[in-house]
């Protein structure tokens, strides 16, 4: 029977594998899993039940929704995955898992070859060195075709429909009866008999009055990263605009934390410097058009301030200094009053005109527009609205508000089991080894690739911490690795039956609490949004953003904080958490917003606690602890990890040893 507002239908389903999210990682998993499931059926007679749920529509969900102009991770036969692991490490100031990066590097190209097979147009260079952005008639990458590289690891694509193409392959592989869209997962449920094991997940439909309760042996939680915990630069008329897709609300980190999974490097954040107001991509301008960023006086700050890089050896002295340090050099100009900062598109295009024919230049200019049209259409609106012709007028750049993610140029996320064959150091030698909670695994491998420290719970893409720079292709590849591991896990746990640790009625009531709060109190006042008994999700989000912005190194303080400010934030976040219990939902849309906020608060709290714990400024340019404004290699060249106790609502942060598996002196 169909439900109604306040009285939802409850649908219960038992599956073997549940995939949460329909982004790049889950698309990878969804595509890959059927071949392993089919093999399990053929060889063992096991008929695995698989289900994928996404809060949105897979064709346009997640960070690739609008499309992309480049695949940022393609190793190619001429490059070494170890070199890739070196780059990842340097860009993230030395604290990454080489096992994860190397493993990704040796597997990622296969996903790119699949994308090409499925119809994604990849730019190619022919035998005369000429570039083709259609690539018809040229060999496929896997047959020796040469991609057009916009950087050492990036290749150019015509990618407006990238997500559509990738999602279609997943839909075909899984079949639509295994997929349900517009299902928002609110929480994971542990096993009744073993709290260190996952047993299911609960959520609700954003279209129908329906709560869904899944029991599952293995779950892939890949619901992206987190945006909008900090007050965005775009407010008022610009509300809703951000660089990171506004629909990824920290569900991955919050739900994993509540289930007891160990998080890692949650202090890390990404503050991209992008075209101002539209958040348009800069990669093609820097890498393909060779443009430079300048201050208001036309000075190239990367040259002018380059001695600042010497404060951060060896990360500042690499051929490409770490991303945060590039921001560090830009911020000096802004703070000392030499802004605005510009992308010097005029000089870049003029230089290209010296060597190219007018036709080629016209083509390049069209590509500059296409770069935005492919992946950030709003920036075209800004250029049109502000009469910007890039060959005549430079465009402003601006560092954005901070975002939390693990697959782009950031590395916060969940601590996962690495590959078996790339070395698995233990933590025993580490000074703080005794402080690692005893129930957590030792070392970097505990059986199933990409399994978190909760049995049966896997993650990929933005979910995996301590290993950034995977991007779209790498997230897809990681999802595929999970698929294989999860099937193995199900086979190994063939006779085990998950049992939820909480009765279904209680879970349903929990999810619908914001609706109940609204229905109970709505008639107390005549103005629906003003009521002493509840808070609207929108107002609660503003409060969260204000706290994070002003005390946890948001744009308001030029990304600066200190222990005292963090203490204030901790206090205020505690009260916000209490008030979050009073969020109202006057419709399904607000119910979604309420739970997104709940996930955001936990994610924000993890971020704050990790910054508080790490007594140094590991990522200058992304954030500064002004009371510890240095990188302390002696004491803090280590992972900061944490576990959350959902009952006491307390975080426990601790160090884990960092070990280089790849020689970084090369
Ligand atoms: P996503 O692809 O973001 O997918 C997350 C999924 O989870 C979505 O389907 C979402 O609807 C779903 N979801 C979220 N919460 C819930 C919930 N509670 N319940 C159910 N479902 C949920 N990579 C490149 O290779 N080249 C580029 O040029 C490039 N540019 C980028 C530009 C931007 C602005 C961003 C943000 C990323 C860019 N990337 C690029 C990186 C790439 O998009 C990501 O690495 C990749 O999408 C991460 O995959 P994911 O599956 O972890 O997350």
XYZ file of C-alpha atoms and ligand atoms in Angstrom:
719
model
C 0.000 0.000 0.000
C 1.396 3.389 -0.966
C 2.342 5.561 1.978
C 1.365 9.137 2.716
C 3.126 12.043 4.402
C 3.610 11.121 8.059
C 2.693 7.521 7.405
C 5.283 6.079 5.026
C 5.157 2.696 3.402
C 7.978 0.516 4.776
C 9.752 -1.674 2.237
C 12.180 -4.304 3.528
C 14.597 -6.101 1.264
C 17.308 -8.687 1.862
C 20.276 -8.492 -0.491
C 23.821 -9.797 -0.516
C 25.472 -6.654 -1.833
C 24.163 -3.103 -1.501
C 25.799 -0.304 -3.496
C 25.108 3.143 -2.025
C 25.561 5.966 -4.539
C 25.403 6.019 -8.311
C 28.503 8.092 -9.000
C 31.746 7.064 -10.649
C 32.716 4.562 -7.949
C 29.374 2.770 -7.756
C 29.057 2.823 -11.544
C 32.411 1.019 -11.627
C 31.254 -1.469 -9.027
C 27.867 -1.975 -10.682
C 29.478 -2.656 -14.042
C 32.116 -5.020 -12.669
C 30.154 -6.993 -10.125
C 27.996 -9.026 -12.467
C 30.874 -10.949 -13.996
C 32.020 -12.080 -10.534
C 28.451 -12.742 -9.423
C 27.809 -14.776 -12.583
C 30.973 -16.775 -11.898
C 29.823 -17.418 -8.316
C 26.552 -18.711 -9.716
C 28.159 -20.905 -12.337
C 30.854 -22.346 -10.108
C 29.251 -22.365 -6.634
C 25.546 -22.187 -7.364
C 25.296 -18.960 -5.367
C 22.670 -16.540 -6.643
C 23.868 -13.232 -5.223
C 21.246 -10.503 -4.821
C 22.647 -7.106 -5.712
C 21.069 -3.670 -5.421
C 22.269 -0.155 -6.260
C 20.574 2.908 -4.775
C 21.277 6.538 -5.582
C 19.701 9.636 -4.069
C 19.494 11.090 -7.573
C 19.215 9.891 -11.180
C 22.386 8.051 -12.149
C 22.664 9.569 -15.623
C 23.477 12.919 -14.079
C 24.374 12.230 -10.483
C 27.554 12.918 -8.534
C 30.524 15.110 -9.316
C 30.588 14.230 -13.019
C 26.965 15.281 -13.483
C 27.640 18.238 -15.766
C 30.348 16.421 -17.700
C 34.127 16.855 -17.778
C 36.710 17.985 -20.331
C 39.527 15.785 -19.155
C 40.147 12.437 -17.547
C 42.661 13.383 -14.936
C 44.200 9.978 -14.271
C 45.462 7.983 -17.210
C 48.885 6.455 -16.692
C 49.571 5.104 -20.197
C 52.069 2.411 -21.095
C 54.942 4.917 -21.158
C 54.615 5.881 -17.486
C 55.276 4.142 -14.185
C 52.570 3.745 -11.497
C 55.319 4.293 -8.902
C 55.877 7.741 -10.374
C 52.161 8.389 -10.061
C 52.311 7.362 -6.377
C 55.193 9.839 -5.936
C 53.141 12.659 -7.431
C 50.136 11.846 -5.218
C 52.352 11.850 -2.154
C 54.056 15.154 -2.909
C 50.838 16.926 -3.785
C 49.347 15.848 -0.469
C 52.362 16.928 1.592
C 53.844 13.473 2.027
C 51.120 11.684 3.955
C 49.436 9.227 1.609
C 49.202 5.453 1.332
C 51.612 4.345 -1.403
C 49.984 0.915 -1.501
C 46.631 2.413 -2.496
C 48.083 4.913 -4.979
C 50.345 2.352 -6.654
C 47.538 -0.204 -6.899
C 45.262 2.400 -8.421
C 47.988 3.455 -10.849
C 48.424 -0.032 -12.185
C 44.668 -0.602 -12.629
C 43.131 2.698 -13.645
C 43.805 2.614 -17.392
C 41.526 -0.332 -17.863
C 38.542 1.804 -16.854
C 39.550 4.497 -19.364
C 39.765 1.870 -22.108
C 36.229 0.794 -21.210
C 34.973 4.401 -21.385
C 36.383 4.653 -24.897
C 34.792 1.364 -25.871
C 31.441 2.654 -24.596
C 31.651 5.679 -26.860
C 33.393 8.456 -24.916
C 35.293 10.583 -27.465
C 38.946 10.862 -26.432
C 41.214 13.384 -28.149
C 44.072 11.804 -30.077
C 47.317 12.757 -31.764
C 47.958 11.171 -35.175
C 51.300 9.924 -36.523
C 52.099 13.459 -37.815
C 51.630 14.920 -34.370
C 48.337 16.558 -35.349
C 45.593 16.796 -32.771
C 42.086 15.436 -33.329
C 39.339 16.139 -30.856
C 37.013 13.633 -32.474
C 39.593 10.872 -32.845
C 37.543 9.029 -35.489
C 39.597 6.549 -37.426
C 42.556 6.654 -35.041
C 43.496 3.605 -32.977
C 41.844 3.148 -29.596
C 44.031 3.842 -26.542
C 44.277 0.169 -25.739
C 45.540 -0.470 -29.300
C 48.300 2.094 -29.070
C 46.296 5.271 -29.837
C 48.006 8.404 -28.490
C 45.853 10.591 -26.242
C 46.211 14.378 -26.204
C 47.671 15.076 -22.792
C 46.899 18.345 -21.074
C 49.280 17.363 -18.271
C 51.485 14.444 -17.284
C 48.541 12.360 -16.078
C 45.555 14.061 -17.764
C 43.987 13.349 -21.146
C 41.451 15.476 -23.025
C 37.940 14.243 -23.843
C 34.698 15.546 -25.314
C 32.997 14.781 -22.078
C 29.700 16.618 -21.754
C 27.948 13.221 -21.706
C 30.661 11.390 -19.756
C 28.440 10.432 -16.802
C 25.584 9.433 -19.076
C 27.866 7.040 -20.976
C 29.360 5.503 -17.817
C 25.939 5.137 -16.144
C 24.465 3.483 -19.230
C 27.082 0.706 -19.112
C 26.285 0.108 -15.441
C 22.561 0.033 -16.086
C 23.053 -2.481 -18.867
C 25.334 -4.677 -16.751
C 23.133 -4.622 -13.651
C 19.705 -4.368 -15.250
C 17.207 -1.751 -14.064
C 15.500 -4.147 -11.665
C 18.652 -4.057 -9.534
C 18.734 -0.251 -9.467
C 16.569 2.177 -7.532
C 17.052 5.900 -8.017
C 16.009 8.736 -5.688
C 16.670 6.727 -2.552
C 18.559 8.680 0.094
C 20.369 6.454 2.575
C 20.315 7.931 6.074
C 22.255 5.436 8.116
C 24.006 2.106 8.165
C 22.990 -0.542 10.665
C 25.471 -2.786 12.444
C 24.938 -6.453 13.118
C 23.034 -7.414 16.248
C 25.481 -10.192 17.149
C 28.687 -8.501 16.039
C 28.845 -4.701 16.321
C 32.043 -4.618 14.269
C 30.126 -5.954 11.262
C 27.721 -4.223 8.890
C 24.240 -5.704 8.503
C 22.200 -3.203 6.516
C 21.148 0.341 5.722
C 18.027 2.464 5.910
C 16.819 5.370 3.855
C 13.812 6.894 2.191
C 12.462 7.771 -1.211
C 12.724 11.423 -2.158
C 9.661 11.060 -4.407
C 7.284 8.651 -2.627
C 6.343 8.337 1.015
C 8.443 5.250 1.493
C 11.141 4.131 3.910
C 13.502 1.421 2.706
C 15.249 -1.046 5.009
C 17.953 -3.236 3.513
C 19.732 -6.151 5.062
C 23.046 -6.821 3.324
C 26.175 -8.885 3.812
C 28.422 -6.425 2.023
C 27.866 -2.725 1.434
C 29.759 -0.338 -0.809
C 29.364 3.151 0.616
C 30.433 5.565 -2.112
C 28.263 8.638 -1.699
C 30.943 11.177 -2.650
C 32.599 13.894 -0.555
C 31.201 16.910 1.245
C 30.236 20.441 0.295
C 28.443 23.263 2.081
C 29.761 22.716 5.573
C 31.558 26.040 5.156
C 29.747 29.220 4.245
C 30.212 29.418 0.498
C 31.496 32.521 -1.237
C 28.287 32.484 -3.278
C 25.511 33.665 -0.989
C 22.265 35.561 -1.518
C 21.560 35.676 -5.231
C 24.339 33.124 -5.806
C 23.186 30.565 -3.239
C 23.499 27.028 -4.500
C 26.615 27.671 -6.541
C 29.762 25.932 -5.389
C 32.707 24.236 -7.052
C 31.896 20.874 -5.514
C 28.507 19.354 -6.481
C 25.982 20.497 -3.929
C 24.325 17.110 -3.625
C 27.234 15.312 -1.929
C 26.648 16.141 1.716
C 29.209 14.084 3.629
C 26.979 10.987 3.739
C 29.995 8.752 3.135
C 32.038 10.021 6.062
C 29.145 10.476 8.502
C 27.503 7.104 7.939
C 30.835 5.268 8.024
C 31.797 7.045 11.255
C 28.493 6.177 12.902
C 28.963 2.548 11.897
C 32.319 2.586 13.698
C 34.668 2.773 10.702
C 38.098 4.300 11.205
C 38.498 7.596 9.361
C 41.795 9.008 8.168
C 43.185 12.461 7.378
C 39.868 14.207 7.986
C 41.892 17.374 8.633
C 42.680 17.485 4.940
C 40.533 19.673 2.715
C 40.585 21.007 -0.808
C 40.428 24.721 -1.568
C 40.563 24.969 -5.346
C 41.550 28.276 -6.926
C 38.938 28.697 -9.642
C 37.391 31.351 -11.885
C 35.622 33.700 -9.549
C 31.855 33.422 -9.009
C 31.264 30.689 -11.592
C 33.814 28.273 -10.058
C 34.856 27.413 -13.638
C 37.731 24.961 -14.188
C 41.269 26.294 -14.626
C 43.072 23.081 -15.631
C 42.807 23.564 -19.388
C 43.951 27.197 -19.062
C 47.037 26.332 -17.062
C 47.931 23.075 -18.765
C 46.658 23.320 -22.326
C 46.754 27.068 -23.047
C 49.824 27.657 -20.811
C 48.227 30.698 -19.151
C 49.704 32.187 -15.966
C 48.010 33.580 -12.879
C 48.984 37.146 -11.988
C 48.240 39.734 -9.326
C 46.570 43.071 -10.055
C 49.913 44.459 -11.262
C 50.524 41.684 -13.735
C 53.146 39.984 -11.564
C 53.334 36.200 -11.727
C 53.068 35.322 -8.047
C 54.387 31.790 -8.529
C 57.679 33.419 -9.580
C 57.575 36.432 -7.320
C 56.887 34.452 -4.125
C 58.728 31.294 -4.980
C 61.156 31.586 -2.053
C 58.164 30.862 0.240
C 58.244 27.327 -1.119
C 61.567 26.791 0.637
C 59.746 26.866 3.966
C 58.171 23.545 3.075
C 60.828 21.095 1.900
C 60.599 18.786 0.025
C 56.975 19.428 -0.981
C 57.618 22.970 -2.170
C 60.607 22.131 -4.311
C 59.099 19.462 -6.529
C 58.759 20.278 -10.234
C 55.061 20.867 -9.494
C 54.757 22.154 -5.912
C 51.913 20.761 -3.791
C 48.489 22.284 -4.644
C 48.080 23.846 -1.219
C 51.417 25.629 -1.561
C 50.371 27.156 -4.864
C 47.402 28.630 -2.976
C 49.798 29.755 -0.241
C 51.678 31.923 -2.747
C 48.445 33.361 -4.116
C 47.051 34.151 -0.668
C 50.115 36.251 0.150
C 49.192 38.573 -2.717
C 45.557 38.779 -1.668
C 46.295 39.400 1.992
C 48.867 42.071 1.268
C 46.427 43.952 -0.929
C 47.673 43.121 -4.397
C 44.448 41.495 -5.580
C 42.427 40.794 -7.568
C 44.187 37.751 -8.914
C 43.699 37.099 -12.615
C 44.127 34.283 -15.083
C 46.072 36.049 -17.825
C 44.061 34.680 -20.722
C 44.935 37.656 -22.933
C 48.702 36.994 -22.936
C 48.235 33.233 -23.238
C 46.052 33.510 -26.331
C 48.292 36.201 -27.849
C 51.294 33.896 -27.456
C 49.445 31.037 -29.092
C 48.613 33.379 -31.962
C 52.353 33.781 -32.630
C 52.710 30.132 -33.590
C 49.243 29.108 -34.754
C 47.170 30.004 -37.813
C 44.085 32.247 -37.276
C 41.905 29.180 -37.893
C 43.729 27.224 -35.213
C 43.426 30.129 -32.783
C 39.665 30.374 -33.430
C 39.465 26.673 -32.736
C 41.352 27.081 -29.458
C 39.100 29.935 -28.381
C 36.109 27.735 -29.067
C 37.745 25.071 -26.915
C 38.091 27.542 -24.047
C 34.326 28.045 -24.134
C 33.720 24.374 -24.595
C 35.791 23.633 -21.512
C 33.175 25.511 -19.491
C 30.222 24.227 -21.506
C 31.421 20.665 -20.906
C 31.716 20.853 -17.161
C 30.592 24.158 -15.636
C 28.012 25.869 -17.754
C 27.480 28.600 -15.144
C 30.913 30.044 -15.899
C 29.787 30.726 -19.471
C 26.936 32.730 -17.979
C 29.472 34.815 -16.043
C 31.608 35.420 -19.120
C 28.582 36.405 -21.179
C 27.105 38.530 -18.382
C 30.384 40.348 -17.761
C 31.273 40.816 -21.438
C 34.385 38.702 -21.099
C 36.135 37.706 -24.291
C 39.169 35.821 -22.983
C 41.417 37.122 -25.752
C 40.574 40.705 -24.720
C 39.868 40.622 -20.986
C 41.413 38.622 -18.162
C 39.229 36.734 -15.682
C 39.459 36.841 -11.905
C 40.550 33.801 -9.926
C 39.552 33.116 -6.354
C 40.301 30.384 -3.811
C 36.944 28.829 -2.921
C 35.459 27.753 0.383
C 36.882 24.427 1.641
C 35.529 21.065 0.504
C 36.150 17.588 1.890
C 36.899 14.845 -0.600
C 39.226 11.923 -1.132
C 39.426 11.389 -4.883
C 40.324 14.813 -6.307
C 43.187 16.900 -4.869
C 42.276 15.939 -1.329
C 42.784 12.864 0.825
C 40.298 12.792 3.669
C 38.200 9.674 3.997
C 38.008 6.188 5.387
C 40.905 3.890 6.298
C 40.761 0.846 4.019
C 42.563 -2.426 3.514
C 45.151 -2.181 0.741
C 46.351 -4.693 -1.823
C 48.025 -7.835 -0.538
C 51.136 -7.689 -2.707
C 52.397 -4.120 -2.263
C 53.743 -4.369 1.244
C 51.790 -4.053 4.452
C 53.728 -2.232 7.155
C 52.478 -2.596 10.691
C 52.205 0.174 13.240
C 54.167 -1.586 15.937
C 57.340 0.470 15.584
C 55.455 3.710 15.900
C 55.803 5.686 19.097
C 52.051 6.054 19.462
C 51.165 2.469 18.517
C 49.772 1.763 21.966
C 47.136 4.485 21.511
C 45.554 2.798 18.503
C 42.336 1.202 19.792
C 42.915 -2.521 20.224
C 39.906 -3.610 18.163
C 41.299 -2.018 14.975
C 43.393 -3.944 12.458
C 47.172 -3.569 12.481
C 48.978 -2.503 9.347
C 47.546 -1.687 5.936
C 46.046 -4.956 4.809
C 43.392 -6.997 6.536
C 42.061 -9.211 3.825
C 39.672 -7.649 1.391
C 40.876 -4.761 -0.804
C 38.989 -1.563 0.037
C 37.157 -2.968 3.053
C 36.939 -0.482 5.891
C 37.642 -1.464 9.493
C 33.969 -2.501 9.756
C 33.521 -6.019 8.413
C 31.568 -6.078 5.173
C 31.647 -2.294 4.691
C 33.630 -1.170 1.635
C 34.303 2.222 0.120
C 35.760 3.761 -3.028
C 36.335 7.110 -4.765
C 35.870 10.031 -2.399
C 35.347 7.548 0.415
C 38.904 6.216 0.459
C 41.229 8.390 2.522
C 44.985 8.980 2.355
C 45.117 8.564 -1.416
C 43.928 11.486 -3.567
C 44.291 12.195 -7.291
C 42.199 9.257 -8.425
C 39.642 11.486 -10.095
C 36.831 10.136 -12.266
C 38.703 7.221 -13.831
C 40.380 6.196 -10.586
C 37.106 6.289 -8.667
C 35.538 4.037 -11.286
C 38.507 1.654 -11.075
C 38.341 1.598 -7.282
C 34.639 0.756 -7.452
C 35.504 -2.164 -9.703
C 38.103 -3.430 -7.208
C 35.445 -3.278 -4.493
C 33.037 -5.306 -6.600
C 35.504 -8.151 -6.841
C 36.309 -8.024 -3.117
C 32.663 -7.874 -2.081
C 31.748 -10.964 -4.073
C 34.684 -12.773 -2.462
C 33.478 -11.576 0.947
C 29.972 -12.911 0.254
C 31.363 -16.260 -0.849
C 33.535 -16.466 2.261
C 30.517 -15.604 4.439
C 28.065 -17.774 2.553
C 26.158 -19.078 5.554
C 26.143 -15.906 7.605
C 22.818 -14.054 7.954
C 22.825 -10.346 8.817
C 20.583 -9.234 11.680
C 19.909 -5.536 12.297
C 20.875 -4.251 15.738
C 17.821 -1.954 15.848
C 14.144 -2.884 15.333
C 12.737 -1.716 11.992
C 9.951 0.367 13.628
C 12.554 2.309 15.590
C 14.598 2.970 12.449
C 11.515 4.223 10.607
C 10.585 6.532 13.474
C 14.130 7.903 13.580
C 14.112 8.744 9.891
C 10.676 10.348 9.998
C 11.361 12.299 13.176
C 11.696 15.672 11.370
C 8.271 15.016 9.795
C 6.732 14.143 13.165
C 8.244 17.272 14.713
C 6.674 19.377 11.995
C 3.240 17.761 12.152
C 3.130 17.999 15.922
C 4.046 21.672 16.168
C 3.045 23.300 12.899
C -0.140 24.899 14.237
C 1.572 26.519 17.214
C 2.352 29.622 15.152
C 0.805 31.263 12.137
C 4.103 31.773 10.269
C 5.233 28.296 9.242
C 8.974 29.046 9.423
C 8.886 30.750 12.827
C 8.305 28.283 15.610
C 10.006 27.764 18.985
C 9.598 24.008 18.660
C 11.574 23.427 15.522
C 14.322 24.731 13.258
C 14.167 24.634 9.471
C 16.943 22.676 7.741
C 17.909 25.827 5.875
C 18.473 27.844 9.054
C 20.400 25.004 10.641
C 22.658 24.831 7.613
C 23.361 28.564 7.860
C 24.386 28.081 11.501
C 26.727 25.242 10.642
C 28.306 27.251 7.850
C 28.797 30.286 10.078
C 30.533 28.243 12.770
C 32.848 26.521 10.321
C 33.561 29.679 8.364
C 34.423 31.845 11.344
C 36.197 29.363 13.631
C 37.449 26.440 11.534
C 39.465 28.314 8.916
C 36.900 29.297 6.310
C 37.132 32.198 3.896
C 36.153 34.739 6.584
C 39.543 34.361 8.287
C 41.600 33.628 5.163
C 41.662 29.962 6.186
C 43.190 30.658 9.615
C 42.338 29.155 12.963
C 43.972 28.269 16.285
C 43.306 26.081 19.319
C 41.113 28.724 20.976
C 38.953 29.203 17.919
C 38.630 25.446 17.555
C 37.494 25.181 21.158
C 34.723 27.692 20.471
C 33.776 25.747 17.352
C 33.641 22.530 19.345
C 31.281 24.076 21.856
C 29.016 25.556 19.208
C 28.975 22.369 17.139
C 27.938 20.468 20.255
C 24.931 22.747 20.666
C 24.148 22.551 16.983
C 24.141 18.771 17.224
C 21.585 19.025 20.029
C 19.422 21.405 18.007
C 19.674 19.165 14.956
C 17.293 16.836 16.798
C 14.683 19.584 16.371
C 14.950 19.926 12.614
C 11.583 19.961 10.909
C 10.541 18.553 7.547
C 7.400 20.007 6.012
C 7.776 17.828 2.918
C 10.065 15.166 1.452
C 12.399 17.803 0.113
C 12.990 19.146 3.609
C 13.381 15.622 4.936
C 16.231 15.192 2.483
C 17.721 18.533 3.514
C 17.424 17.626 7.192
C 19.353 14.392 6.824
C 21.924 15.931 4.533
C 22.555 18.472 7.280
C 22.890 15.758 9.855
C 25.587 14.125 7.715
C 27.243 17.502 7.219
C 27.424 18.191 10.951
C 29.191 14.907 11.690
C 31.580 15.451 8.807
C 32.289 18.987 9.972
C 32.906 17.755 13.479
C 35.376 15.141 12.235
C 37.202 17.828 10.253
C 37.386 20.125 13.266
C 38.546 17.368 15.628
C 41.319 16.294 13.278
C 42.586 19.867 12.807
C 42.544 20.237 16.563
C 44.501 17.008 17.038
C 47.190 17.648 14.402
C 49.375 20.241 16.074
C 50.926 21.731 12.952
C 49.795 23.330 9.678
C 50.271 20.454 7.241
C 48.457 22.160 4.342
C 49.450 25.841 4.151
C 47.184 27.503 1.594
C 44.329 25.171 2.510
C 44.357 25.961 6.230
C 46.650 27.448 8.858
C 46.751 26.665 12.570
C 48.239 30.037 13.447
C 49.355 28.761 16.869
C 51.308 25.988 15.090
C 52.107 27.630 11.788
C 54.731 25.219 10.490
C 55.051 21.715 9.073
C 56.544 19.507 11.773
C 58.013 16.503 9.978
C 59.503 15.074 13.140
C 56.298 14.734 15.126
C 53.539 14.862 12.551
C 54.761 12.963 9.509
C 52.024 10.428 10.262
C 48.388 9.718 9.575
C 45.793 11.170 11.900
C 42.973 8.661 12.200
C 39.826 8.584 14.309
C 36.888 6.502 15.387
C 33.510 7.830 16.477
C 31.367 6.299 19.174
C 27.730 6.789 18.162
C 26.515 6.117 21.706
C 28.729 8.559 23.605
C 28.954 10.840 20.510
C 32.676 11.232 21.151
C 35.617 11.158 18.732
C 38.876 9.383 19.491
C 41.795 10.685 17.381
C 45.133 8.879 17.204
C 48.293 8.655 15.096
C 49.218 5.859 12.729
C 52.728 5.491 11.347
C 53.430 6.675 7.830
C 55.784 4.585 5.709
C 57.048 5.264 2.179
C 56.740 2.138 0.038
C 57.878 3.992 -3.077
C 61.317 5.625 -3.063
C 60.544 9.356 -2.823
C 64.089 10.486 -3.485
C 63.646 9.821 -7.233
P 30.471 10.898 -7.117
O 30.774 10.589 -8.537
O 30.311 12.324 -6.758
O 29.154 10.093 -6.735
C 28.527 10.180 -5.488
C 27.161 9.539 -5.623
O 26.567 9.348 -4.358
C 26.169 10.344 -6.429
O 25.534 9.492 -7.347
C 25.169 10.858 -5.392
O 23.885 11.083 -5.932
C 25.191 9.714 -4.408
N 24.797 10.017 -3.023
C 25.282 10.998 -2.209
N 24.743 10.881 -0.975
C 23.909 9.815 -1.007
C 23.086 9.185 -0.031
N 23.045 9.609 1.241
N 22.338 8.110 -0.406
C 22.381 7.650 -1.695
N 23.166 8.205 -2.654
C 23.929 9.264 -2.304
N 37.837 14.055 -12.538
C 38.464 13.950 -13.733
O 38.913 12.862 -14.107
N 38.603 15.042 -14.544
C 38.113 16.264 -14.230
O 38.254 17.230 -14.980
C 37.428 16.384 -12.972
N 36.867 17.560 -12.621
C 36.142 17.642 -11.463
C 35.502 18.834 -11.163
C 34.755 18.944 -10.014
C 34.046 20.211 -9.712
C 34.678 17.848 -9.115
C 33.919 17.962 -7.842
C 35.306 16.655 -9.413
C 36.039 16.542 -10.599
N 36.680 15.345 -10.938
C 37.320 15.239 -12.146
C 36.710 14.212 -9.996
C 35.584 13.204 -10.162
O 34.406 13.822 -10.493
C 35.460 12.431 -8.846
O 36.724 11.912 -8.534
C 34.468 11.265 -8.894
O 33.221 11.690 -9.369
C 34.324 10.638 -7.508
O 33.500 9.525 -7.600
P 32.548 9.058 -6.387
O 31.750 7.918 -6.876
O 33.357 8.931 -5.168
O 31.578 10.311 -6.149
